[in-house]
Amino acid sequence: MRWNSVRVERYIALRYLKPERDNIFISIIGLISILGVTVGVTAIVLVLSILNGFEREVKSRFIGFDAHLKVRPKNDESIADWKTLSDSLNGVLSVVGVSPFIQEKAVVTSRQGNHVAFVKGTLESTIGTVSSLDRDLSSGSLRFEPRNGGLPGIVVGYSMDLNLETNLGDTITVISPVGVTSPFSVPAARRFELSGVFKTDMFEYDNAYAFIGLPEAQALFEQEQGVQGLDIKLGRVEDSWDVQRQLQVRLGDGFVVETWYDQHADLYTAMALEKWGSLILLSLIILVASFNIVSTLIMVVMQKTPEIGILQSMGADSRMISGIFVRQGLWVGGVGVLVGTLTGYSICFLQIQYRFIKLPADIFFLEALPMELKWVDFFAVITVSLVICLFSTFYPARKASRLLPVEALRS
């Protein structure tokens, strides 16, 4: 009996959806409802895909420039026996590179200007195993060692190089504030030769980082023979959290192990809030479209009141009457969701394949609008849209199910 009831509900719901001469206005409103849901779903799909694309690009640049993991002493002291620690970490599964570092703020000066930056001391032989610095060079080479008895090399970011107005081979002075305890203290300073310029297209890196050799950084920042920490690169970035837990247990409470996410937690949290906030706000478009569904169903109930009375007199209960209009509303919403999803993902697929939506290269760090499709977004969009459409059917369906057979037949 229930199976027959379901078939009857579906048949009548589809029957009411067919346009007729005496209800053409209702059919037009139904089409507008479908169009509204379609536009809302398409907008959500496009916006979430764009945010995913930008998140992927930003993440790839952060992960490429920064190490997957960083190991630091918990008390901010230097690691004296860092070579032994580095060798032991290289033996850990999934670890493909380890590089020591010292990082402090300093003033970088040239004849044409000065700039406050993070100066990072590391080894020329290991920096390429934990970051993409060697591949991000726009000019020059990754060289820290003195050449022909000259000055040691320094590598600066592209924006910093423009600010300092320097060329390859120019002399750059790094002034360290470490050890300055009074106005009469003389800060430590060392001279370098500009050996390379890197460009990541990320302003916070290109404008704020300079790299020098580890021995020079130890002397400049008074670290003696120690280092502040170790950069670690893994074979797969997805293993960061598992390896973090392993290393934390292995190294003990004296060290802090940070993942790439921990280093930029505020940014990734902001991007996640922006993404799901956009989903909520754009869902208002579907909510507005659902009001049209409510209006359409109410008018159908008013027009079909005599037919509802006939169905009730033939034995249809309130549950069946309610199910007819719930199914009708879901058909309208479902068609809008389906068309909107196909439209949105078709545009995304074409943009990913052919990159026809361009971006101004002088403003953005990308040539074309980035997009990325994720299954979780696919299910989230469909679920949210169908739930909104489902709720929009409750009031009209309830109104239809509460009609009295005698009053319905009289109308």
PDB file of C-alpha atoms in Angstrom, residues 23-320:
ATOM      1  CA  ASN A  23      -2.409  28.079 -14.607  1.00  0.00           C
ATOM      2  CA  ILE A  24       0.210  29.573 -16.939  1.00  0.00           C
ATOM      3  CA  PHE A  25       0.991  32.256 -14.357  1.00  0.00           C
ATOM      4  CA  ILE A  26       1.793  29.621 -11.774  1.00  0.00           C
ATOM      5  CA  SER A  27       4.026  27.856 -14.283  1.00  0.00           C
ATOM      6  CA  ILE A  28       5.925  31.105 -14.921  1.00  0.00           C
ATOM      7  CA  ILE A  29       6.523  31.581 -11.188  1.00  0.00           C
ATOM      8  CA  GLY A  30       7.701  27.970 -11.001  1.00  0.00           C
ATOM      9  CA  LEU A  31      10.223  28.618 -13.779  1.00  0.00           C
ATOM     10  CA  ILE A  32      11.404  31.749 -11.954  1.00  0.00           C
ATOM     11  CA  SER A  33      11.859  29.617  -8.831  1.00  0.00           C
ATOM     12  CA  ILE A  34      13.982  27.134 -10.775  1.00  0.00           C
ATOM     13  CA  LEU A  35      16.006  29.965 -12.281  1.00  0.00           C
ATOM     14  CA  GLY A  36      16.594  31.526  -8.845  1.00  0.00           C
ATOM     15  CA  VAL A  37      17.864  28.267  -7.372  1.00  0.00           C
ATOM     16  CA  THR A  38      20.018  27.731 -10.469  1.00  0.00           C
ATOM     17  CA  VAL A  39      21.630  31.169 -10.170  1.00  0.00           C
ATOM     18  CA  GLY A  40      22.239  30.708  -6.446  1.00  0.00           C
ATOM     19  CA  VAL A  41      23.836  27.283  -6.795  1.00  0.00           C
ATOM     20  CA  THR A  42      25.967  28.427  -9.742  1.00  0.00           C
ATOM     21  CA  ALA A  43      27.203  31.426  -7.734  1.00  0.00           C
ATOM     22  CA  ILE A  44      28.079  29.253  -4.731  1.00  0.00           C
ATOM     23  CA  VAL A  45      29.948  26.719  -6.874  1.00  0.00           C
ATOM     24  CA  LEU A  46      31.947  29.423  -8.663  1.00  0.00           C
ATOM     25  CA  VAL A  47      32.845  31.371  -5.514  1.00  0.00           C
ATOM     26  CA  LEU A  48      33.896  28.283  -3.544  1.00  0.00           C
ATOM     27  CA  SER A  49      35.965  27.036  -6.492  1.00  0.00           C
ATOM     28  CA  ILE A  50      37.697  30.412  -6.817  1.00  0.00           C
ATOM     29  CA  LEU A  51      38.447  30.529  -3.077  1.00  0.00           C
ATOM     30  CA  ASN A  52      39.774  26.952  -3.287  1.00  0.00           C
ATOM     31  CA  GLY A  53      41.987  28.001  -6.200  1.00  0.00           C
ATOM     32  CA  PHE A  54      43.478  30.961  -4.371  1.00  0.00           C
ATOM     33  CA  GLU A  55      43.931  28.862  -1.223  1.00  0.00           C
ATOM     34  CA  ARG A  56      45.792  26.215  -3.250  1.00  0.00           C
ATOM     35  CA  GLU A  57      48.084  28.807  -4.849  1.00  0.00           C
ATOM     36  CA  VAL A  58      48.840  30.543  -1.555  1.00  0.00           C
ATOM     37  CA  LYS A  59      49.415  27.219   0.196  1.00  0.00           C
ATOM     38  CA  SER A  60      51.732  25.960  -2.556  1.00  0.00           C
ATOM     39  CA  ARG A  61      53.864  29.092  -2.292  1.00  0.00           C
ATOM     40  CA  PHE A  62      54.005  28.966   1.491  1.00  0.00           C
ATOM     41  CA  ILE A  63      54.835  25.271   1.525  1.00  0.00           C
ATOM     42  CA  GLY A  64      57.391  25.759  -1.256  1.00  0.00           C
ATOM     43  CA  PHE A  65      59.165  28.628   0.481  1.00  0.00           C
ATOM     44  CA  ASP A  66      58.826  27.420   4.070  1.00  0.00           C
ATOM     45  CA  ALA A  67      59.743  24.018   5.389  1.00  0.00           C
ATOM     46  CA  HIS A  68      57.067  21.441   6.156  1.00  0.00           C
ATOM     47  CA  LEU A  69      58.242  21.249   9.772  1.00  0.00           C
ATOM     48  CA  LYS A  70      60.377  23.386  12.079  1.00  0.00           C
ATOM     49  CA  VAL A  71      62.141  22.144  15.202  1.00  0.00           C
ATOM     50  CA  ARG A  72      62.988  24.790  17.816  1.00  0.00           C
ATOM     51  CA  PRO A  73      64.179  24.661  21.426  1.00  0.00           C
ATOM     52  CA  LYS A  74      61.293  25.341  23.797  1.00  0.00           C
ATOM     53  CA  ASN A  75      63.269  27.888  25.812  1.00  0.00           C
ATOM     54  CA  ASP A  76      64.440  29.809  22.695  1.00  0.00           C
ATOM     55  CA  GLU A  77      68.046  28.883  23.384  1.00  0.00           C
ATOM     56  CA  SER A  78      70.382  27.814  20.610  1.00  0.00           C
ATOM     57  CA  ILE A  79      70.945  24.197  19.610  1.00  0.00           C
ATOM     58  CA  ALA A  80      74.649  23.593  20.173  1.00  0.00           C
ATOM     59  CA  ASP A  81      74.911  20.012  18.910  1.00  0.00           C
ATOM     60  CA  TRP A  82      72.705  20.652  15.879  1.00  0.00           C
ATOM     61  CA  LYS A  83      74.736  18.452  13.532  1.00  0.00           C
ATOM     62  CA  THR A  84      74.026  15.312  15.567  1.00  0.00           C
ATOM     63  CA  LEU A  85      70.349  16.253  15.820  1.00  0.00           C
ATOM     64  CA  SER A  86      70.214  16.888  12.070  1.00  0.00           C
ATOM     65  CA  ASP A  87      71.724  13.477  11.311  1.00  0.00           C
ATOM     66  CA  SER A  88      69.209  11.740  13.576  1.00  0.00           C
ATOM     67  CA  LEU A  89      66.270  13.552  11.952  1.00  0.00           C
ATOM     68  CA  ASN A  90      67.491  12.592   8.489  1.00  0.00           C
ATOM     69  CA  GLY A  91      67.027   8.976   9.513  1.00  0.00           C
ATOM     70  CA  VAL A  92      63.322   9.450  10.257  1.00  0.00           C
ATOM     71  CA  LEU A  93      60.922   7.939   7.746  1.00  0.00           C
ATOM     72  CA  SER A  94      59.365  10.504   5.358  1.00  0.00           C
ATOM     73  CA  VAL A  95      62.086  13.116   6.044  1.00  0.00           C
ATOM     74  CA  VAL A  96      63.899  14.055   2.817  1.00  0.00           C
ATOM     75  CA  GLY A  97      65.814  17.137   3.947  1.00  0.00           C
ATOM     76  CA  VAL A  98      67.024  18.942   7.077  1.00  0.00           C
ATOM     77  CA  SER A  99      68.603  22.398   7.154  1.00  0.00           C
ATOM     78  CA  PRO A 100      69.782  24.466  10.160  1.00  0.00           C
ATOM     79  CA  PHE A 101      68.808  28.110  10.429  1.00  0.00           C
ATOM     80  CA  ILE A 102      69.201  31.311  12.409  1.00  0.00           C
ATOM     81  CA  GLN A 103      66.567  33.966  11.785  1.00  0.00           C
ATOM     82  CA  GLU A 104      66.495  37.481  13.229  1.00  0.00           C
ATOM     83  CA  LYS A 105      65.278  40.921  12.252  1.00  0.00           C
ATOM     84  CA  ALA A 106      67.961  43.285  10.995  1.00  0.00           C
ATOM     85  CA  VAL A 107      68.465  46.411   8.947  1.00  0.00           C
ATOM     86  CA  VAL A 108      69.623  45.766   5.389  1.00  0.00           C
ATOM     87  CA  THR A 109      71.252  48.821   3.816  1.00  0.00           C
ATOM     88  CA  SER A 110      72.741  49.846   0.484  1.00  0.00           C
ATOM     89  CA  ARG A 111      74.001  53.129  -0.894  1.00  0.00           C
ATOM     90  CA  GLN A 112      70.531  53.975  -2.146  1.00  0.00           C
ATOM     91  CA  GLY A 113      68.382  52.979   0.845  1.00  0.00           C
ATOM     92  CA  ASN A 114      67.720  50.722   3.796  1.00  0.00           C
ATOM     93  CA  HIS A 115      65.151  48.097   4.678  1.00  0.00           C
ATOM     94  CA  VAL A 116      64.088  46.195   7.797  1.00  0.00           C
ATOM     95  CA  ALA A 117      63.927  42.480   7.023  1.00  0.00           C
ATOM     96  CA  PHE A 118      64.140  38.976   8.395  1.00  0.00           C
ATOM     97  CA  VAL A 119      67.698  37.822   7.793  1.00  0.00           C
ATOM     98  CA  LYS A 120      67.960  34.054   7.733  1.00  0.00           C
ATOM     99  CA  GLY A 121      71.274  32.304   8.025  1.00  0.00           C
ATOM    100  CA  THR A 122      71.510  28.790   6.618  1.00  0.00           C
ATOM    101  CA  LEU A 123      73.747  26.433   4.674  1.00  0.00           C
ATOM    102  CA  GLU A 124      74.059  26.703   0.920  1.00  0.00           C
ATOM    103  CA  SER A 125      74.286  22.917   0.683  1.00  0.00           C
ATOM    104  CA  THR A 126      71.039  22.188   2.551  1.00  0.00           C
ATOM    105  CA  ILE A 127      68.642  25.094   1.916  1.00  0.00           C
ATOM    106  CA  GLY A 128      67.634  23.607  -1.433  1.00  0.00           C
ATOM    107  CA  THR A 129      66.533  20.357   0.255  1.00  0.00           C
ATOM    108  CA  VAL A 130      63.880  22.064   2.418  1.00  0.00           C
ATOM    109  CA  SER A 131      62.650  24.984   0.281  1.00  0.00           C
ATOM    110  CA  SER A 132      62.305  26.146  -3.308  1.00  0.00           C
ATOM    111  CA  LEU A 133      64.660  29.101  -2.846  1.00  0.00           C
ATOM    112  CA  ASP A 134      67.082  27.863  -5.496  1.00  0.00           C
ATOM    113  CA  ARG A 135      64.217  27.449  -7.986  1.00  0.00           C
ATOM    114  CA  ASP A 136      62.691  30.842  -7.161  1.00  0.00           C
ATOM    115  CA  LEU A 137      65.780  32.817  -8.189  1.00  0.00           C
ATOM    116  CA  SER A 138      64.962  35.471 -10.779  1.00  0.00           C
ATOM    117  CA  SER A 139      68.597  36.531 -11.204  1.00  0.00           C
ATOM    118  CA  GLY A 140      72.018  35.595  -9.901  1.00  0.00           C
ATOM    119  CA  SER A 141      72.775  32.399  -8.024  1.00  0.00           C
ATOM    120  CA  LEU A 142      72.331  30.882  -4.590  1.00  0.00           C
ATOM    121  CA  ARG A 143      75.803  31.600  -3.214  1.00  0.00           C
ATOM    122  CA  PHE A 144      76.824  32.401   0.347  1.00  0.00           C
ATOM    123  CA  GLU A 145      80.537  31.564   0.270  1.00  0.00           C
ATOM    124  CA  PRO A 146      83.046  34.334  -0.580  1.00  0.00           C
ATOM    125  CA  ARG A 147      84.351  34.211  -4.128  1.00  0.00           C
ATOM    126  CA  ASN A 148      87.988  34.999  -4.984  1.00  0.00           C
ATOM    127  CA  GLY A 149      88.632  36.358  -1.501  1.00  0.00           C
ATOM    128  CA  GLY A 150      85.720  38.774  -1.747  1.00  0.00           C
ATOM    129  CA  LEU A 151      82.664  39.327   0.400  1.00  0.00           C
ATOM    130  CA  PRO A 152      80.245  36.546   1.346  1.00  0.00           C
ATOM    131  CA  GLY A 153      77.053  36.392  -0.688  1.00  0.00           C
ATOM    132  CA  ILE A 154      73.531  37.454   0.237  1.00  0.00           C
ATOM    133  CA  VAL A 155      70.241  36.613  -1.502  1.00  0.00           C
ATOM    134  CA  VAL A 156      67.360  39.084  -1.140  1.00  0.00           C
ATOM    135  CA  GLY A 157      63.715  39.211  -2.260  1.00  0.00           C
ATOM    136  CA  TYR A 158      62.644  40.913  -5.457  1.00  0.00           C
ATOM    137  CA  SER A 159      60.682  43.717  -3.754  1.00  0.00           C
ATOM    138  CA  MET A 160      63.496  44.376  -1.303  1.00  0.00           C
ATOM    139  CA  ASP A 161      65.946  44.570  -4.197  1.00  0.00           C
ATOM    140  CA  LEU A 162      63.769  47.229  -5.847  1.00  0.00           C
ATOM    141  CA  ASN A 163      63.596  49.167  -2.598  1.00  0.00           C
ATOM    142  CA  LEU A 164      67.361  49.054  -2.090  1.00  0.00           C
ATOM    143  CA  GLU A 165      67.959  49.866  -5.800  1.00  0.00           C
ATOM    144  CA  THR A 166      70.777  47.353  -6.029  1.00  0.00           C
ATOM    145  CA  ASN A 167      72.269  45.224  -8.797  1.00  0.00           C
ATOM    146  CA  LEU A 168      74.072  41.910  -8.685  1.00  0.00           C
ATOM    147  CA  GLY A 169      77.547  42.387  -7.260  1.00  0.00           C
ATOM    148  CA  ASP A 170      76.654  45.490  -5.230  1.00  0.00           C
ATOM    149  CA  THR A 171      77.662  45.711  -1.589  1.00  0.00           C
ATOM    150  CA  ILE A 172      74.932  45.332   1.027  1.00  0.00           C
ATOM    151  CA  THR A 173      75.409  45.888   4.758  1.00  0.00           C
ATOM    152  CA  VAL A 174      73.408  44.013   7.380  1.00  0.00           C
ATOM    153  CA  ILE A 175      73.139  45.701  10.783  1.00  0.00           C
ATOM    154  CA  SER A 176      72.082  43.524  13.699  1.00  0.00           C
ATOM    155  CA  PRO A 177      70.243  44.909  16.749  1.00  0.00           C
ATOM    156  CA  VAL A 178      71.270  41.858  18.810  1.00  0.00           C
ATOM    157  CA  GLY A 179      73.460  42.896  21.727  1.00  0.00           C
ATOM    158  CA  VAL A 180      72.469  46.565  21.608  1.00  0.00           C
ATOM    159  CA  THR A 181      71.550  47.355  25.220  1.00  0.00           C
ATOM    160  CA  SER A 182      71.989  51.143  25.362  1.00  0.00           C
ATOM    161  CA  PRO A 183      72.166  54.182  23.068  1.00  0.00           C
ATOM    162  CA  PHE A 184      75.942  53.967  23.286  1.00  0.00           C
ATOM    163  CA  SER A 185      76.158  50.331  22.175  1.00  0.00           C
ATOM    164  CA  VAL A 186      77.610  49.725  18.739  1.00  0.00           C
ATOM    165  CA  PRO A 187      75.501  47.264  16.715  1.00  0.00           C
ATOM    166  CA  ALA A 188      77.193  44.435  14.889  1.00  0.00           C
ATOM    167  CA  ALA A 189      77.395  44.879  11.119  1.00  0.00           C
ATOM    168  CA  ARG A 190      78.727  42.825   8.241  1.00  0.00           C
ATOM    169  CA  ARG A 191      79.097  43.525   4.551  1.00  0.00           C
ATOM    170  CA  PHE A 192      77.884  41.206   1.817  1.00  0.00           C
ATOM    171  CA  GLU A 193      77.880  40.983  -1.945  1.00  0.00           C
ATOM    172  CA  LEU A 194      74.480  40.666  -3.612  1.00  0.00           C
ATOM    173  CA  SER A 195      74.717  37.249  -5.259  1.00  0.00           C
ATOM    174  CA  GLY A 196      71.064  36.535  -6.093  1.00  0.00           C
ATOM    175  CA  VAL A 197      67.497  37.787  -6.091  1.00  0.00           C
ATOM    176  CA  PHE A 198      64.525  35.469  -5.528  1.00  0.00           C
ATOM    177  CA  LYS A 199      60.922  36.071  -6.574  1.00  0.00           C
ATOM    178  CA  THR A 200      58.016  34.072  -5.159  1.00  0.00           C
ATOM    179  CA  ASP A 201      55.292  36.559  -6.196  1.00  0.00           C
ATOM    180  CA  MET A 202      54.329  36.686  -2.499  1.00  0.00           C
ATOM    181  CA  PHE A 203      54.963  40.198  -1.206  1.00  0.00           C
ATOM    182  CA  GLU A 204      55.417  39.096   2.418  1.00  0.00           C
ATOM    183  CA  TYR A 205      58.389  36.997   1.283  1.00  0.00           C
ATOM    184  CA  ASP A 206      59.830  39.071  -1.550  1.00  0.00           C
ATOM    185  CA  ASN A 207      59.796  42.193   0.610  1.00  0.00           C
ATOM    186  CA  ALA A 208      60.805  40.783   3.981  1.00  0.00           C
ATOM    187  CA  TYR A 209      63.451  38.048   3.638  1.00  0.00           C
ATOM    188  CA  ALA A 210      67.158  37.938   2.979  1.00  0.00           C
ATOM    189  CA  PHE A 211      69.417  34.866   3.170  1.00  0.00           C
ATOM    190  CA  ILE A 212      73.049  34.662   4.242  1.00  0.00           C
ATOM    191  CA  GLY A 213      75.472  31.888   5.160  1.00  0.00           C
ATOM    192  CA  LEU A 214      75.199  30.221   8.558  1.00  0.00           C
ATOM    193  CA  PRO A 215      78.695  31.227   9.811  1.00  0.00           C
ATOM    194  CA  GLU A 216      78.005  34.886   9.016  1.00  0.00           C
ATOM    195  CA  ALA A 217      74.633  34.705  10.792  1.00  0.00           C
ATOM    196  CA  GLN A 218      76.224  33.096  13.856  1.00  0.00           C
ATOM    197  CA  ALA A 219      78.715  35.946  14.105  1.00  0.00           C
ATOM    198  CA  LEU A 220      76.164  38.653  13.289  1.00  0.00           C
ATOM    199  CA  PHE A 221      73.520  37.508  15.768  1.00  0.00           C
ATOM    200  CA  GLU A 222      75.905  36.240  18.485  1.00  0.00           C
ATOM    201  CA  GLN A 223      74.928  32.582  18.257  1.00  0.00           C
ATOM    202  CA  GLU A 224      78.486  31.230  18.548  1.00  0.00           C
ATOM    203  CA  GLN A 225      78.395  27.743  16.979  1.00  0.00           C
ATOM    204  CA  GLY A 226      74.707  27.008  17.610  1.00  0.00           C
ATOM    205  CA  VAL A 227      71.526  27.442  15.583  1.00  0.00           C
ATOM    206  CA  GLN A 228      67.987  28.506  16.468  1.00  0.00           C
ATOM    207  CA  GLY A 229      66.271  25.567  14.812  1.00  0.00           C
ATOM    208  CA  LEU A 230      66.063  23.055  12.001  1.00  0.00           C
ATOM    209  CA  ASP A 231      63.904  23.165   8.881  1.00  0.00           C
ATOM    210  CA  ILE A 232      62.543  19.779   7.780  1.00  0.00           C
ATOM    211  CA  LYS A 233      61.044  18.751   4.462  1.00  0.00           C
ATOM    212  CA  LEU A 234      58.953  15.612   4.028  1.00  0.00           C
ATOM    213  CA  GLY A 235      58.277  13.450   1.015  1.00  0.00           C
ATOM    214  CA  ARG A 236      54.553  14.246   1.324  1.00  0.00           C
ATOM    215  CA  VAL A 237      53.229  17.387   2.967  1.00  0.00           C
ATOM    216  CA  GLU A 238      50.144  15.405   4.059  1.00  0.00           C
ATOM    217  CA  ASP A 239      52.394  13.506   6.505  1.00  0.00           C
ATOM    218  CA  SER A 240      53.227  16.708   8.416  1.00  0.00           C
ATOM    219  CA  TRP A 241      50.918  16.070  11.385  1.00  0.00           C
ATOM    220  CA  ASP A 242      51.893  12.399  11.767  1.00  0.00           C
ATOM    221  CA  VAL A 243      55.612  13.160  11.622  1.00  0.00           C
ATOM    222  CA  GLN A 244      55.090  16.104  13.988  1.00  0.00           C
ATOM    223  CA  ARG A 245      53.656  13.781  16.633  1.00  0.00           C
ATOM    224  CA  GLN A 246      56.462  11.263  16.100  1.00  0.00           C
ATOM    225  CA  LEU A 247      59.188  13.880  16.416  1.00  0.00           C
ATOM    226  CA  GLN A 248      57.576  15.514  19.437  1.00  0.00           C
ATOM    227  CA  VAL A 249      57.605  12.190  21.263  1.00  0.00           C
ATOM    228  CA  ARG A 250      61.144  11.450  20.096  1.00  0.00           C
ATOM    229  CA  LEU A 251      62.626  14.855  20.998  1.00  0.00           C
ATOM    230  CA  GLY A 252      60.757  15.342  24.263  1.00  0.00           C
ATOM    231  CA  ASP A 253      59.447  18.451  25.965  1.00  0.00           C
ATOM    232  CA  GLY A 254      62.649  20.386  25.368  1.00  0.00           C
ATOM    233  CA  PHE A 255      61.728  21.036  21.726  1.00  0.00           C
ATOM    234  CA  VAL A 256      58.743  22.442  19.861  1.00  0.00           C
ATOM    235  CA  VAL A 257      57.819  20.922  16.479  1.00  0.00           C
ATOM    236  CA  GLU A 258      55.713  23.190  14.239  1.00  0.00           C
ATOM    237  CA  THR A 259      54.000  22.249  10.992  1.00  0.00           C
ATOM    238  CA  TRP A 260      53.645  24.572   8.002  1.00  0.00           C
ATOM    239  CA  TYR A 261      50.046  25.124   9.135  1.00  0.00           C
ATOM    240  CA  ASP A 262      51.144  26.229  12.620  1.00  0.00           C
ATOM    241  CA  GLN A 263      53.459  28.811  11.076  1.00  0.00           C
ATOM    242  CA  HIS A 264      50.576  30.452   9.165  1.00  0.00           C
ATOM    243  CA  ALA A 265      47.577  29.405  11.271  1.00  0.00           C
ATOM    244  CA  ASP A 266      45.972  32.863  11.254  1.00  0.00           C
ATOM    245  CA  LEU A 267      45.993  33.069   7.460  1.00  0.00           C
ATOM    246  CA  TYR A 268      44.580  29.570   6.921  1.00  0.00           C
ATOM    247  CA  THR A 269      41.887  30.168   9.567  1.00  0.00           C
ATOM    248  CA  ALA A 270      40.917  33.422   7.848  1.00  0.00           C
ATOM    249  CA  MET A 271      40.683  31.676   4.466  1.00  0.00           C
ATOM    250  CA  ALA A 272      38.522  28.906   5.930  1.00  0.00           C
ATOM    251  CA  LEU A 273      36.182  31.437   7.559  1.00  0.00           C
ATOM    252  CA  GLU A 274      35.978  33.369   4.302  1.00  0.00           C
ATOM    253  CA  LYS A 275      35.105  30.223   2.378  1.00  0.00           C
ATOM    254  CA  TRP A 276      32.320  28.994   4.648  1.00  0.00           C
ATOM    255  CA  GLY A 277      31.101  32.540   5.253  1.00  0.00           C
ATOM    256  CA  SER A 278      30.682  32.875   1.502  1.00  0.00           C
ATOM    257  CA  LEU A 279      28.685  29.633   1.439  1.00  0.00           C
ATOM    258  CA  ILE A 280      26.333  30.980   4.106  1.00  0.00           C
ATOM    259  CA  LEU A 281      25.914  34.403   2.512  1.00  0.00           C
ATOM    260  CA  LEU A 282      25.381  33.067  -1.000  1.00  0.00           C
ATOM    261  CA  SER A 283      22.850  30.607   0.353  1.00  0.00           C
ATOM    262  CA  LEU A 284      20.642  33.662   0.882  1.00  0.00           C
ATOM    263  CA  ILE A 285      20.153  33.701  -2.903  1.00  0.00           C
ATOM    264  CA  ILE A 286      18.689  30.203  -2.688  1.00  0.00           C
ATOM    265  CA  LEU A 287      16.659  31.274   0.351  1.00  0.00           C
ATOM    266  CA  VAL A 288      15.093  34.104  -1.684  1.00  0.00           C
ATOM    267  CA  ALA A 289      14.396  31.656  -4.508  1.00  0.00           C
ATOM    268  CA  SER A 290      12.728  29.332  -2.000  1.00  0.00           C
ATOM    269  CA  PHE A 291      10.161  32.055  -1.274  1.00  0.00           C
ATOM    270  CA  ASN A 292       9.102  31.718  -4.896  1.00  0.00           C
ATOM    271  CA  ILE A 293       8.685  27.990  -4.323  1.00  0.00           C
ATOM    272  CA  VAL A 294       6.456  28.751  -1.332  1.00  0.00           C
ATOM    273  CA  SER A 295       4.383  31.163  -3.417  1.00  0.00           C
ATOM    274  CA  THR A 296       4.071  28.685  -6.266  1.00  0.00           C
ATOM    275  CA  LEU A 297       2.924  25.847  -4.016  1.00  0.00           C
ATOM    276  CA  ILE A 298       0.428  28.034  -2.148  1.00  0.00           C
ATOM    277  CA  MET A 299      -1.159  29.095  -5.436  1.00  0.00           C
ATOM    278  CA  VAL A 300      -1.238  25.495  -6.605  1.00  0.00           C
ATOM    279  CA  VAL A 301      -2.976  24.512  -3.349  1.00  0.00           C
ATOM    280  CA  MET A 302      -5.543  27.287  -3.844  1.00  0.00           C
ATOM    281  CA  GLN A 303      -6.161  26.285  -7.461  1.00  0.00           C
ATOM    282  CA  LYS A 304      -6.258  22.548  -6.800  1.00  0.00           C
ATOM    283  CA  THR A 305      -8.454  22.722  -3.703  1.00  0.00           C
ATOM    284  CA  PRO A 306     -11.402  20.915  -5.412  1.00  0.00           C
ATOM    285  CA  GLU A 307      -9.061  18.173  -6.636  1.00  0.00           C
ATOM    286  CA  ILE A 308      -7.653  17.833  -3.114  1.00  0.00           C
ATOM    287  CA  GLY A 309     -11.207  17.357  -1.866  1.00  0.00           C
ATOM    288  CA  ILE A 310     -11.806  14.643  -4.456  1.00  0.00           C
ATOM    289  CA  LEU A 311      -8.600  12.846  -3.442  1.00  0.00           C
ATOM    290  CA  GLN A 312      -9.627  12.992   0.200  1.00  0.00           C
ATOM    291  CA  SER A 313     -13.080  11.626  -0.592  1.00  0.00           C
ATOM    292  CA  MET A 314     -11.376   8.747  -2.415  1.00  0.00           C
ATOM    293  CA  GLY A 315      -9.419   7.817   0.698  1.00  0.00           C
ATOM    294  CA  ALA A 316      -6.236   9.923   0.454  1.00  0.00           C
ATOM    295  CA  ASP A 317      -5.038  10.813   3.946  1.00  0.00           C
ATOM    296  CA  SER A 318      -3.328  14.035   5.036  1.00  0.00           C
ATOM    297  CA  ARG A 319       0.083  12.388   4.776  1.00  0.00           C
ATOM    298  CA  MET A 320      -0.432  11.638   1.075  1.00  0.00           C
TER     299      MET A 320
END
